[in-house]
CSV table of C-alpha atoms in Angstrom, one decimal:
chain,number,residue,atom,x,y,z
A,246,MET,CA,0.1,-0.2,0.2
A,247,LEU,CA,0.9,3.9,-0.9
A,248,ASP,CA,1.7,6.8,1.0
A,249,ARG,CA,-1.6,8.1,1.2
A,250,ARG,CA,0.2,11.8,1.6
A,251,ILE,CA,0.6,11.4,-2.0
A,252,ILE,CA,-2.5,12.1,-3.3
A,253,ARG,CA,-2.3,15.0,-1.9
A,254,GLU,CA,0.9,15.9,-2.4
A,255,ASN,CA,1.9,14.8,-5.9
A,256,PRO,CA,-0.8,13.8,-7.3
A,257,GLU,CA,0.7,14.2,-11.3
A,258,LEU,CA,4.0,11.4,-10.0
A,259,LEU,CA,1.5,8.8,-9.3
A,260,ARG,CA,-0.4,9.8,-12.2
A,261,GLU,CA,2.8,9.3,-14.5
A,262,ALA,CA,3.9,6.9,-12.8
A,263,LEU,CA,1.3,4.4,-12.7
A,264,ALA,CA,1.2,5.3,-16.7
A,265,ASN,CA,4.2,4.4,-17.7
A,266,ARG,CA,3.0,0.8,-15.2
A,267,GLY,CA,0.3,0.8,-18.2
A,268,TYR,CA,-2.1,0.8,-15.1
A,269,ASN,CA,-5.0,2.9,-15.5
A,270,LEU,CA,-6.3,4.9,-12.5
A,271,ASP,CA,-8.8,8.0,-11.8
A,272,VAL,CA,-6.8,9.7,-10.0
A,273,ASP,CA,-8.6,12.3,-10.0
A,274,ALA,CA,-11.8,10.6,-8.4
A,275,LEU,CA,-9.5,9.4,-5.5
A,276,VAL,CA,-8.2,13.1,-4.7
A,277,GLU,CA,-11.4,14.6,-4.3
A,278,LEU,CA,-12.3,11.6,-2.4
A,279,GLU,CA,-9.4,12.8,0.2
A,280,ARG,CA,-10.5,16.2,0.2
A,281,ARG,CA,-14.0,14.9,0.8
A,282,ARG,CA,-12.5,13.2,3.6
A,283,ARG,CA,-10.0,15.1,5.2
A,284,GLU,CA,-12.9,17.5,5.0
A,285,LEU,CA,-15.3,15.5,7.0
A,286,ILE,CA,-12.2,15.0,9.6
A,287,ASP,CA,-12.1,18.3,10.0
A,288,SER,CA,-15.9,18.8,10.4
A,289,ALA,CA,-15.9,16.4,12.9
A,290,GLN,CA,-13.4,18.2,14.6
A,291,SER,CA,-15.2,21.4,14.8
A,292,LEU,CA,-18.7,19.7,16.0
A,293,ARG,CA,-17.0,17.9,18.9
A,294,GLU,CA,-14.9,21.6,20.0
A,295,GLN,CA,-18.7,22.9,19.4
A,296,ARG,CA,-20.5,20.2,22.2
A,297,ASN,CA,-17.1,20.1,24.7
A,298,ALA,CA,-17.3,24.4,24.6
A,299,LEU,CA,-21.4,23.7,25.5
A,300,SER,CA,-20.9,20.9,27.9
A,301,LYS,CA,-18.6,23.1,30.2
A,302,GLN,CA,-21.2,25.7,29.9
A,303,ILE,CA,-24.1,23.3,31.0
A,304,GLY,CA,-21.7,22.9,33.7
A,305,GLN,CA,-20.9,25.6,35.2
A,306,ILE,CA,-24.5,26.9,34.8
A,307,LEU,CA,-26.3,24.0,36.3
A,308,ARG,CA,-23.3,24.6,39.4
A,309,GLU,CA,-25.7,28.1,39.5
A,310,GLY,CA,-28.3,26.7,39.9
A,311,GLY,CA,-29.3,27.7,36.2
A,312,ASP,CA,-31.6,26.2,33.5
A,313,ALA,CA,-29.5,24.6,30.7
A,314,ASP,CA,-32.4,23.3,28.9
A,315,GLU,CA,-31.8,25.1,25.7
A,316,LEU,CA,-27.7,24.7,25.6
A,317,ARG,CA,-28.8,20.8,26.7
A,318,GLN,CA,-30.8,20.8,23.3
A,319,GLN,CA,-28.2,22.1,21.2
A,320,VAL,CA,-25.3,19.8,22.2
A,321,ALA,CA,-28.0,16.4,21.6
A,322,LYS,CA,-28.1,18.8,17.8
A,323,LEU,CA,-25.0,19.0,17.2
A,324,LYS,CA,-23.9,14.8,18.5
A,325,GLU,CA,-26.3,13.4,15.9
A,326,GLU,CA,-24.9,16.1,13.3
A,327,MET,CA,-21.5,15.1,14.7
A,328,ASP,CA,-22.8,11.3,14.5
A,329,ARG,CA,-24.0,12.2,11.0
A,330,VAL,CA,-20.7,12.8,9.5
A,331,GLU,CA,-18.7,11.4,11.7
A,332,ALA,CA,-21.3,8.1,9.3
A,333,GLU,CA,-20.4,9.8,6.4
A,334,GLU,CA,-16.6,9.7,7.0
A,335,ARG,CA,-16.4,6.2,8.0
A,336,GLU,CA,-18.2,5.4,4.4
A,337,ALA,CA,-15.3,8.0,3.0
A,338,GLU,CA,-12.3,6.3,4.4
A,339,ALA,CA,-13.5,2.9,3.4
A,340,GLU,CA,-13.3,3.7,0.1
A,341,PHE,CA,-10.6,5.6,0.0
A,342,GLU,CA,-9.2,2.6,1.3
A,343,ARG,CA,-10.9,0.1,-0.8
A,344,ARG,CA,-9.6,1.6,-4.1
A,345,TRP,CA,-6.2,2.4,-2.2
A,346,MET,CA,-5.2,-1.3,-1.9
A,347,GLU,CA,-6.2,-1.9,-5.7
A,348,VAL,CA,-3.3,0.7,-6.5
A,349,PRO,CA,0.4,-0.8,-7.6
A,350,ASN,CA,3.1,-0.1,-6.0
A,351,LEU,CA,5.6,2.7,-8.3
A,352,PRO,CA,8.6,2.3,-10.1
A,353,LEU,CA,11.5,3.2,-8.5
A,354,PRO,CA,13.6,5.9,-11.2
A,355,SER,CA,16.0,2.9,-12.2
A,356,VAL,CA,13.3,0.8,-13.9
A,357,PRO,CA,12.8,0.3,-17.7
A,358,VAL,CA,10.0,1.9,-18.6
A,359,GLY,CA,8.1,-0.7,-20.8
A,360,THR,CA,4.5,-1.0,-21.9
A,361,SER,CA,6.0,-5.9,-21.5
A,362,ASP,CA,8.5,-8.3,-21.7
A,363,ARG,CA,9.6,-7.1,-25.0
A,364,ASP,CA,11.3,-4.2,-23.2
A,365,ASN,CA,13.1,-5.7,-20.5
A,366,VAL,CA,16.8,-5.2,-20.0
A,367,ILE,CA,19.2,-8.2,-20.2
A,368,ILE,CA,22.0,-7.0,-17.6
A,369,HIS,CA,23.9,-9.9,-17.7
A,370,GLU,CA,24.7,-13.4,-19.3
A,371,ARG,CA,26.6,-15.8,-17.0
A,372,GLY,CA,27.6,-19.9,-17.9
A,373,GLU,CA,28.7,-21.7,-20.9
A,374,HIS,CA,25.8,-23.3,-23.0
A,375,ARG,CA,26.6,-27.2,-23.0
A,376,PRO,CA,27.6,-28.1,-26.8
A,377,PHE,CA,24.8,-31.3,-28.0
A,378,ASP,CA,26.3,-33.8,-30.7
A,379,PHE,CA,22.5,-34.4,-30.3
A,380,GLU,CA,18.9,-32.8,-30.3
A,381,PRO,CA,18.1,-32.0,-27.1
A,382,GLN,CA,14.7,-32.9,-25.5
A,383,PRO,CA,12.7,-31.0,-23.5
A,384,HIS,CA,12.3,-32.2,-19.8
A,385,TRP,CA,8.8,-33.6,-20.1
A,386,GLU,CA,10.1,-36.3,-22.2
A,387,ILE,CA,13.1,-36.7,-20.8
A,388,GLY,CA,11.6,-37.3,-17.0
A,389,PRO,CA,9.1,-40.0,-17.9
A,390,ARG,CA,11.1,-42.1,-20.1
A,391,LEU,CA,13.6,-42.3,-17.0
A,392,GLY,CA,10.3,-42.8,-15.1
A,393,ILE,CA,11.3,-39.6,-12.8
A,394,LEU,CA,8.4,-37.9,-13.4
A,395,ASN,CA,4.6,-38.7,-14.2
A,396,TRP,CA,2.0,-36.8,-15.0
A,397,ASP,CA,-0.6,-39.4,-15.3
A,398,VAL,CA,-0.2,-40.7,-11.9
A,399,ALA,CA,-0.9,-37.4,-10.7
A,400,ALA,CA,-3.9,-36.5,-13.1
A,401,LYS,CA,-5.5,-39.9,-11.3
A,402,ILE,CA,-4.6,-38.4,-7.8
A,403,ALA,CA,-5.3,-34.7,-8.3
A,404,GLY,CA,-6.7,-33.6,-11.9
A,405,ALA,CA,-4.2,-32.3,-15.0
A,406,ARG,CA,-0.8,-29.5,-14.4
A,407,PHE,CA,-0.1,-31.8,-11.3
A,408,VAL,CA,3.4,-33.8,-11.5
A,409,ALA,CA,4.2,-37.2,-9.2
A,410,ASP,CA,8.5,-37.1,-8.6
A,411,LEU,CA,9.3,-40.6,-9.0
A,412,GLY,CA,12.1,-42.6,-6.9
A,413,MET,CA,15.8,-40.6,-8.4
A,414,GLY,CA,12.9,-37.5,-9.5
A,415,ALA,CA,11.6,-36.9,-5.6
A,416,ARG,CA,15.4,-37.6,-5.1
A,417,LEU,CA,17.1,-35.3,-7.2
A,418,GLU,CA,13.9,-32.3,-5.6
A,419,ARG,CA,14.8,-33.1,-2.1
A,420,SER,CA,18.5,-33.1,-3.0
A,421,LEU,CA,18.0,-29.1,-4.5
A,422,ILE,CA,15.8,-28.4,-1.6
A,423,ASN,CA,18.5,-29.0,0.9
A,424,PHE,CA,21.5,-28.1,-1.1
A,425,MET,CA,19.4,-24.7,-1.6
A,426,LEU,CA,18.4,-24.0,1.8
A,427,ASP,CA,22.2,-25.8,3.1
A,428,ILE,CA,23.8,-22.7,1.1
A,429,HIS,CA,21.6,-19.7,2.4
A,430,THR,CA,21.4,-20.6,5.6
A,431,ARG,CA,25.8,-21.9,6.4
A,432,LYS,CA,27.5,-18.9,3.3
A,433,HIS,CA,24.3,-17.0,2.5
A,434,GLY,CA,23.0,-16.2,6.8
A,435,TYR,CA,20.2,-16.6,6.0
A,436,THR,CA,17.8,-18.3,9.2
A,437,GLU,CA,16.0,-20.8,8.1
A,438,VAL,CA,11.6,-21.1,8.8
A,439,PHE,CA,9.5,-23.8,8.6
A,440,PRO,CA,6.2,-21.6,8.7
A,441,PRO,CA,2.8,-22.5,8.3
A,442,PHE,CA,1.0,-23.5,4.3
A,443,LEU,CA,-2.0,-22.0,4.8
A,444,ALA,CA,-2.3,-17.9,5.4
A,445,ASN,CA,-5.5,-15.8,6.9
A,446,GLU,CA,-6.9,-13.1,4.6
A,447,ARG,CA,-5.3,-11.0,7.0
A,448,SER,CA,-1.7,-12.1,5.4
A,449,MET,CA,-2.5,-12.3,2.0
A,450,TYR,CA,-3.7,-8.6,1.9
A,451,ASP,CA,-0.9,-7.5,3.7
A,452,CYS,CA,1.3,-9.0,1.2
A,453,GLY,CA,-0.4,-7.9,-2.2
A,454,MET,CA,-2.0,-10.7,-2.6
A,455,LEU,CA,-5.7,-9.8,-2.1
A,456,PRO,CA,-7.1,-8.2,-3.8
A,457,LYS,CA,-6.3,-8.3,-6.9
A,458,PHE,CA,-5.5,-11.9,-7.1
A,459,GLU,CA,-7.6,-13.7,-5.6
A,460,GLN,CA,-8.7,-16.1,-8.8
A,461,ASP,CA,-5.1,-17.3,-8.6
A,462,MET,CA,-5.6,-18.6,-5.1
A,463,PHE,CA,-7.2,-21.8,-3.8
A,464,ARG,CA,-9.2,-20.7,-0.4
A,465,THR,CA,-10.4,-23.6,2.2
A,466,ARG,CA,-13.7,-23.9,4.0
A,467,GLU,CA,-12.4,-21.9,6.6
A,468,GLY,CA,-11.5,-19.0,4.6
A,469,TYR,CA,-7.4,-19.8,5.2
A,470,TYR,CA,-5.0,-19.6,1.3
A,471,LEU,CA,-2.8,-22.7,0.4
A,472,VAL,CA,0.5,-20.4,0.5
A,473,PRO,CA,1.3,-19.0,-3.2
A,474,THR,CA,5.1,-18.9,-2.3
A,475,ALA,CA,7.2,-18.2,0.8
A,476,GLU,CA,7.3,-15.2,0.4
A,477,VAL,CA,3.4,-14.7,2.5
A,478,PRO,CA,4.7,-16.2,5.9
A,479,LEU,CA,7.8,-14.5,5.6
A,480,THR,CA,6.4,-11.0,5.3
A,481,ASN,CA,4.0,-11.4,7.9
A,482,MET,CA,6.7,-12.8,10.4
A,483,HIS,CA,6.7,-9.2,12.0
A,484,GLN,CA,3.3,-8.3,11.1
A,485,ASP,CA,2.2,-5.4,14.2
A,486,GLU,CA,6.0,-5.0,15.2
A,487,ILE,CA,8.1,-2.7,15.6
A,488,LEU,CA,11.6,-4.2,14.8
A,489,GLU,CA,15.0,-3.0,16.3
A,490,ALA,CA,17.7,-1.2,13.9
A,491,GLU,CA,20.8,-3.2,15.1
A,492,ASP,CA,19.2,-6.4,14.3
A,493,LEU,CA,17.8,-5.1,10.4
A,494,PRO,CA,18.4,-6.6,8.3
A,495,ARG,CA,16.7,-9.2,8.9
A,496,CYS,CA,17.6,-12.1,7.0
A,497,TYR,CA,14.7,-15.5,6.0
A,498,THR,CA,14.8,-18.3,4.1
A,499,ALA,CA,12.5,-21.1,3.9
A,500,TYR,CA,11.4,-24.2,1.6
A,501,THR,CA,7.8,-24.8,0.6
A,502,PRO,CA,5.0,-26.2,-1.1
A,503,CYS,CA,3.3,-23.3,-3.4
A,504,PHE,CA,0.5,-23.9,-5.2
A,505,ARG,CA,-1.7,-21.7,-7.6
A,506,SER,CA,-5.0,-21.8,-9.5
A,507,GLU,CA,-2.5,-20.7,-13.2
A,508,ALA,CA,-5.5,-19.1,-14.1
A,509,GLY,CA,-5.5,-17.9,-18.1
A,510,ALA,CA,-1.6,-19.9,-18.2
A,511,SER,CA,-1.6,-21.7,-21.6
A,512,GLY,CA,0.6,-22.6,-24.0
A,513,GLN,CA,4.4,-24.7,-23.9
A,514,GLU,CA,5.0,-23.1,-20.4
A,515,SER,CA,1.5,-25.1,-20.0
A,516,ARG,CA,2.6,-27.7,-20.4
A,517,GLY,CA,5.9,-29.9,-18.3
A,518,LEU,CA,6.8,-28.0,-14.4
A,519,ILE,CA,6.6,-24.8,-15.4
A,520,ARG,CA,3.2,-24.1,-14.8
A,521,LEU,CA,1.8,-26.2,-12.6
A,522,HIS,CA,-0.8,-26.1,-9.2
A,523,GLN,CA,1.8,-27.0,-7.1
A,524,PHE,CA,5.0,-27.1,-7.3
A,525,HIS,CA,8.1,-26.4,-5.0
A,526,LYS,CA,9.9,-23.1,-3.7
A,527,VAL,CA,12.9,-21.6,-1.6
A,528,GLU,CA,12.3,-18.7,-0.7
A,529,LEU,CA,14.4,-16.2,0.2
A,530,MET,CA,13.1,-12.6,2.4
A,531,LYS,CA,14.7,-9.4,3.7
A,532,PHE,CA,13.0,-6.5,6.2
A,533,VAL,CA,15.4,-4.0,5.8
A,534,LYS,CA,16.1,0.1,6.5
A,535,PRO,CA,15.2,3.1,4.1
A,536,GLY,CA,18.3,3.4,1.4
A,537,GLN,CA,19.6,-0.1,2.2
A,538,GLY,CA,17.4,-1.4,-0.5
A,539,ASP,CA,19.4,-0.9,-4.0
A,540,GLU,CA,22.1,-3.3,-1.7
A,541,GLU,CA,20.4,-5.3,0.3
A,542,LEU,CA,18.6,-6.6,-3.2
A,543,GLU,CA,22.0,-7.6,-5.2
A,544,LYS,CA,22.7,-8.9,-2.1
A,545,LEU,CA,20.1,-11.5,-2.9
A,546,THR,CA,20.0,-11.5,-6.2
A,547,CYS,CA,23.2,-12.3,-5.9
A,548,ASN,CA,22.2,-15.2,-3.6
A,549,ALA,CA,20.1,-16.7,-5.8
A,550,GLU,CA,22.4,-16.5,-9.4
A,551,THR,CA,25.0,-18.5,-6.5
A,552,ILE,CA,22.7,-21.4,-6.9
A,553,LEU,CA,22.7,-21.4,-11.0
A,554,GLU,CA,26.5,-20.6,-10.9
A,555,THR,CA,27.3,-23.8,-8.9
A,556,LEU,CA,25.0,-26.0,-10.2
A,557,GLU,CA,26.1,-24.6,-13.1
A,558,ILE,CA,22.8,-23.7,-14.9
A,559,PRO,CA,24.1,-20.7,-17.7
A,560,TYR,CA,21.7,-18.0,-17.3
A,561,ARG,CA,21.3,-14.5,-17.4
A,562,ARG,CA,19.9,-11.7,-15.2
A,563,VAL,CA,16.1,-9.8,-17.0
A,564,ALA,CA,15.6,-5.6,-15.5
A,565,LEU,CA,11.6,-6.1,-16.0
A,566,CYS,CA,10.0,-2.4,-17.2
A,567,THR,CA,7.5,-0.8,-15.9
A,568,GLY,CA,4.9,-2.7,-17.7
A,569,ASP,CA,5.6,-5.6,-16.1
A,570,LEU,CA,6.6,-5.5,-13.1
A,571,GLY,CA,4.3,-7.1,-10.7
A,572,PHE,CA,1.5,-5.9,-8.4
A,573,SER,CA,3.7,-5.0,-5.2
A,574,SER,CA,6.8,-4.3,-6.7
A,575,CYS,CA,9.3,-1.6,-7.0
A,576,GLN,CA,12.0,-3.3,-9.0
A,577,THR,CA,12.2,-6.7,-10.3
A,578,PHE,CA,15.5,-8.9,-11.5
A,579,ASP,CA,13.8,-12.1,-13.2
A,580,LEU,CA,16.8,-15.0,-13.2
A,581,GLU,CA,16.1,-17.0,-16.1
A,582,ALA,CA,18.3,-20.2,-16.6
A,583,TRP,CA,18.6,-21.8,-20.2
A,584,MET,CA,16.1,-24.8,-21.3
A,585,PRO,CA,17.8,-26.2,-24.3
A,586,GLY,CA,15.2,-28.9,-25.1
A,587,MET,CA,12.4,-26.2,-24.5
A,588,ASN,CA,15.0,-23.7,-27.0
A,589,LYS,CA,14.5,-20.9,-24.5
A,590,TRP,CA,14.8,-19.2,-21.2
A,591,VAL,CA,12.7,-19.9,-18.5
A,592,GLU,CA,12.2,-17.6,-15.3
A,593,ILE,CA,13.2,-19.6,-12.3
A,594,SER,CA,13.7,-17.0,-9.9
A,595,SER,CA,12.1,-12.9,-9.9
A,596,CYS,CA,13.8,-11.3,-7.4
A,597,SER,CA,12.2,-7.9,-6.4
A,598,GLN,CA,12.1,-5.2,-3.9
A,599,TYR,CA,8.7,-3.1,-2.4
A,600,GLY,CA,10.4,-0.4,-0.4
A,601,ASP,CA,7.6,-0.4,2.4
A,602,PHE,CA,4.2,-0.8,-0.1
A,603,GLN,CA,4.1,-4.3,1.9
A,604,ALA,CA,5.3,-2.8,5.3
A,605,ARG,CA,2.5,-0.5,5.7
A,606,ARG,CA,-0.2,-3.0,5.0
A,607,ALA,CA,1.7,-5.6,7.8
A,608,ASN,CA,2.1,-2.8,9.8
A,609,THR,CA,6.3,-3.9,10.7
A,610,ARG,CA,8.5,-1.3,11.5
A,611,PHE,CA,11.8,0.3,13.1
A,612,ARG,CA,13.0,2.7,15.2
A,613,PRO,CA,15.3,4.5,13.7
A,614,GLU,CA,17.0,5.7,17.2
A,615,LEU,CA,16.2,5.2,20.6
A,616,ASP,CA,12.5,7.0,21.2
A,617,ALA,CA,12.6,8.4,17.7
A,618,LYS,CA,9.4,7.5,16.3
A,619,PRO,CA,8.9,4.0,14.5
A,620,VAL,CA,8.7,4.3,10.9
A,621,PHE,CA,7.4,1.7,8.3
A,622,VAL,CA,10.8,-0.9,7.1
A,623,HIS,CA,11.4,-1.7,3.3
A,624,THR,CA,11.2,-6.2,2.2
A,625,MET,CA,12.1,-7.5,-0.5
A,626,ASN,CA,12.0,-11.0,-2.0
A,627,GLY,CA,13.4,-13.9,-4.7
A,628,SER,CA,13.4,-17.6,-5.1
A,629,GLY,CA,16.2,-18.5,-4.6
A,630,LEU,CA,15.4,-20.9,-6.6
A,631,ALA,CA,12.1,-22.7,-7.6
A,632,THR,CA,13.2,-26.2,-7.4
A,633,GLY,CA,10.7,-27.9,-9.8
A,634,ARG,CA,11.8,-25.4,-12.7
A,635,THR,CA,15.8,-26.3,-11.0
A,636,LEU,CA,14.9,-29.7,-11.6
A,637,ALA,CA,14.1,-29.3,-15.3
A,638,ALA,CA,17.0,-27.5,-16.0
A,639,VAL,CA,19.0,-29.8,-14.1
A,640,LEU,CA,17.1,-32.8,-16.9
A,641,GLU,CA,17.6,-30.7,-19.8
A,642,ASN,CA,21.1,-28.7,-19.0
A,643,TYR,CA,22.9,-32.1,-18.2
A,644,GLN,CA,20.8,-35.0,-20.3
A,645,ASN,CA,23.0,-37.5,-22.7
A,646,ALA,CA,22.6,-39.6,-25.8
A,647,ASP,CA,22.4,-42.8,-24.5
A,648,GLY,CA,19.4,-41.5,-22.7
A,649,THR,CA,20.4,-41.1,-19.0
A,650,VAL,CA,21.1,-37.8,-16.8
A,651,THR,CA,24.3,-37.2,-15.1
A,652,VAL,CA,23.8,-35.6,-11.6
A,653,PRO,CA,25.8,-32.3,-11.2
A,654,LYS,CA,28.6,-32.8,-8.7
A,655,VAL,CA,27.2,-30.2,-5.8
A,656,LEU,CA,24.4,-32.6,-5.4
A,657,ARG,CA,25.9,-35.8,-5.6
A,658,ALA,CA,26.5,-36.2,-2.4
A,659,TYR,CA,22.8,-35.0,-1.3
A,660,MET,CA,21.9,-37.8,-4.0
A,661,GLY,CA,23.8,-40.8,-2.1
A,662,GLY,CA,26.7,-40.6,-4.1
A,663,GLU,CA,24.5,-41.1,-7.2
A,664,SER,CA,26.3,-39.6,-10.7
A,665,VAL,CA,24.1,-40.8,-13.0
A,666,ILE,CA,20.1,-41.8,-13.6
A,667,TYR,CA,20.0,-44.3,-15.4
A,668,PRO,CA,16.5,-45.4,-17.3
A,669,PRO,CA,14.6,-48.3,-16.2
A,670,GLY,CA,16.2,-51.3,-16.0
A,671,VAL,CA,19.2,-50.3,-17.1
A,672,LYS,CA,22.7,-49.4,-15.3
A,673,ASP,CA,25.8,-49.7,-15.6
């Protein structure tokens, strides 16, 4: 949620920033609604002061033995008027809040201006593309041939857009999860969290998932939401808290399954492991002081890149343009892995900073100095990484002509020393 002072102090900045995002907002209507709300607040305060003054007069008259009936009638009328004005103010506040919660974050000045992913900017590309002396296959063909990915079994259990990891496939994904958590906790200094996989409505609002993305979520009969990402529980860990300045930045990492309806998803990316209703991800999350955002986002993004570099998977970093930013983000870098079987780059991590956008919703603050007024922290997060997509990248980049897949060296200790995944019934 944005600071509403921008409506009063710089509506043109709001108008321009949202236009760059391609977001259509009637700024004038919001300006008028805020003006009316503040006018009602001032009216209520004036009526309250008049009533208090008359009440004092009534007390004085009664102490002197006089008749205060006329003044009592005036007080009663003032109270009726004050109740009416306060009711209108509450209605105006609720309407403003409803509209304001639907306004996305404003891009930082450094974000490239554009309308779609075609205007995103490649920052760098790392890693050598492996030369193949055969036609590389996509992971949705490699996995079933090896007997480690099965969409038919998952469809019987749940339906379309689910997958069952089997045997070495299950072991490989579990190894990726443990490998990522170990790197982020032991090398990068994050505190591991194993959070609930369900979240309440407040927590979903605080992250910016609601109200905009309601259709993309799975909701239980009891009103809980299955988490679409560990960003939800991690962002809400310090909901309504005042943190100590010396404890910032606070850095957390968590593995969770993630659940999304993927409404409207179609095309090639609906095949395989790229867009599923349930997938798995290791998340990185930071609470930082204002002014630390750029530096800490760079560190977080590099932490995610370390996983790809250690796995020796070619990747590139892409700066998203204004028209491609997520709702809550003011800046995002995507990491895209090279998928030789798909013959394309595929997003494997999205690293974003949010300024105080989420912290305002979650009411997470800190004191810059002892006895200072609390101010909102800034938040950021990124995938470190999406393990299903990483598994797909491993299968495609490490496939061999004989149908086997080589296990990346850094994962072999997690795989019980196994160095190759063989098709069923085949072993050297």
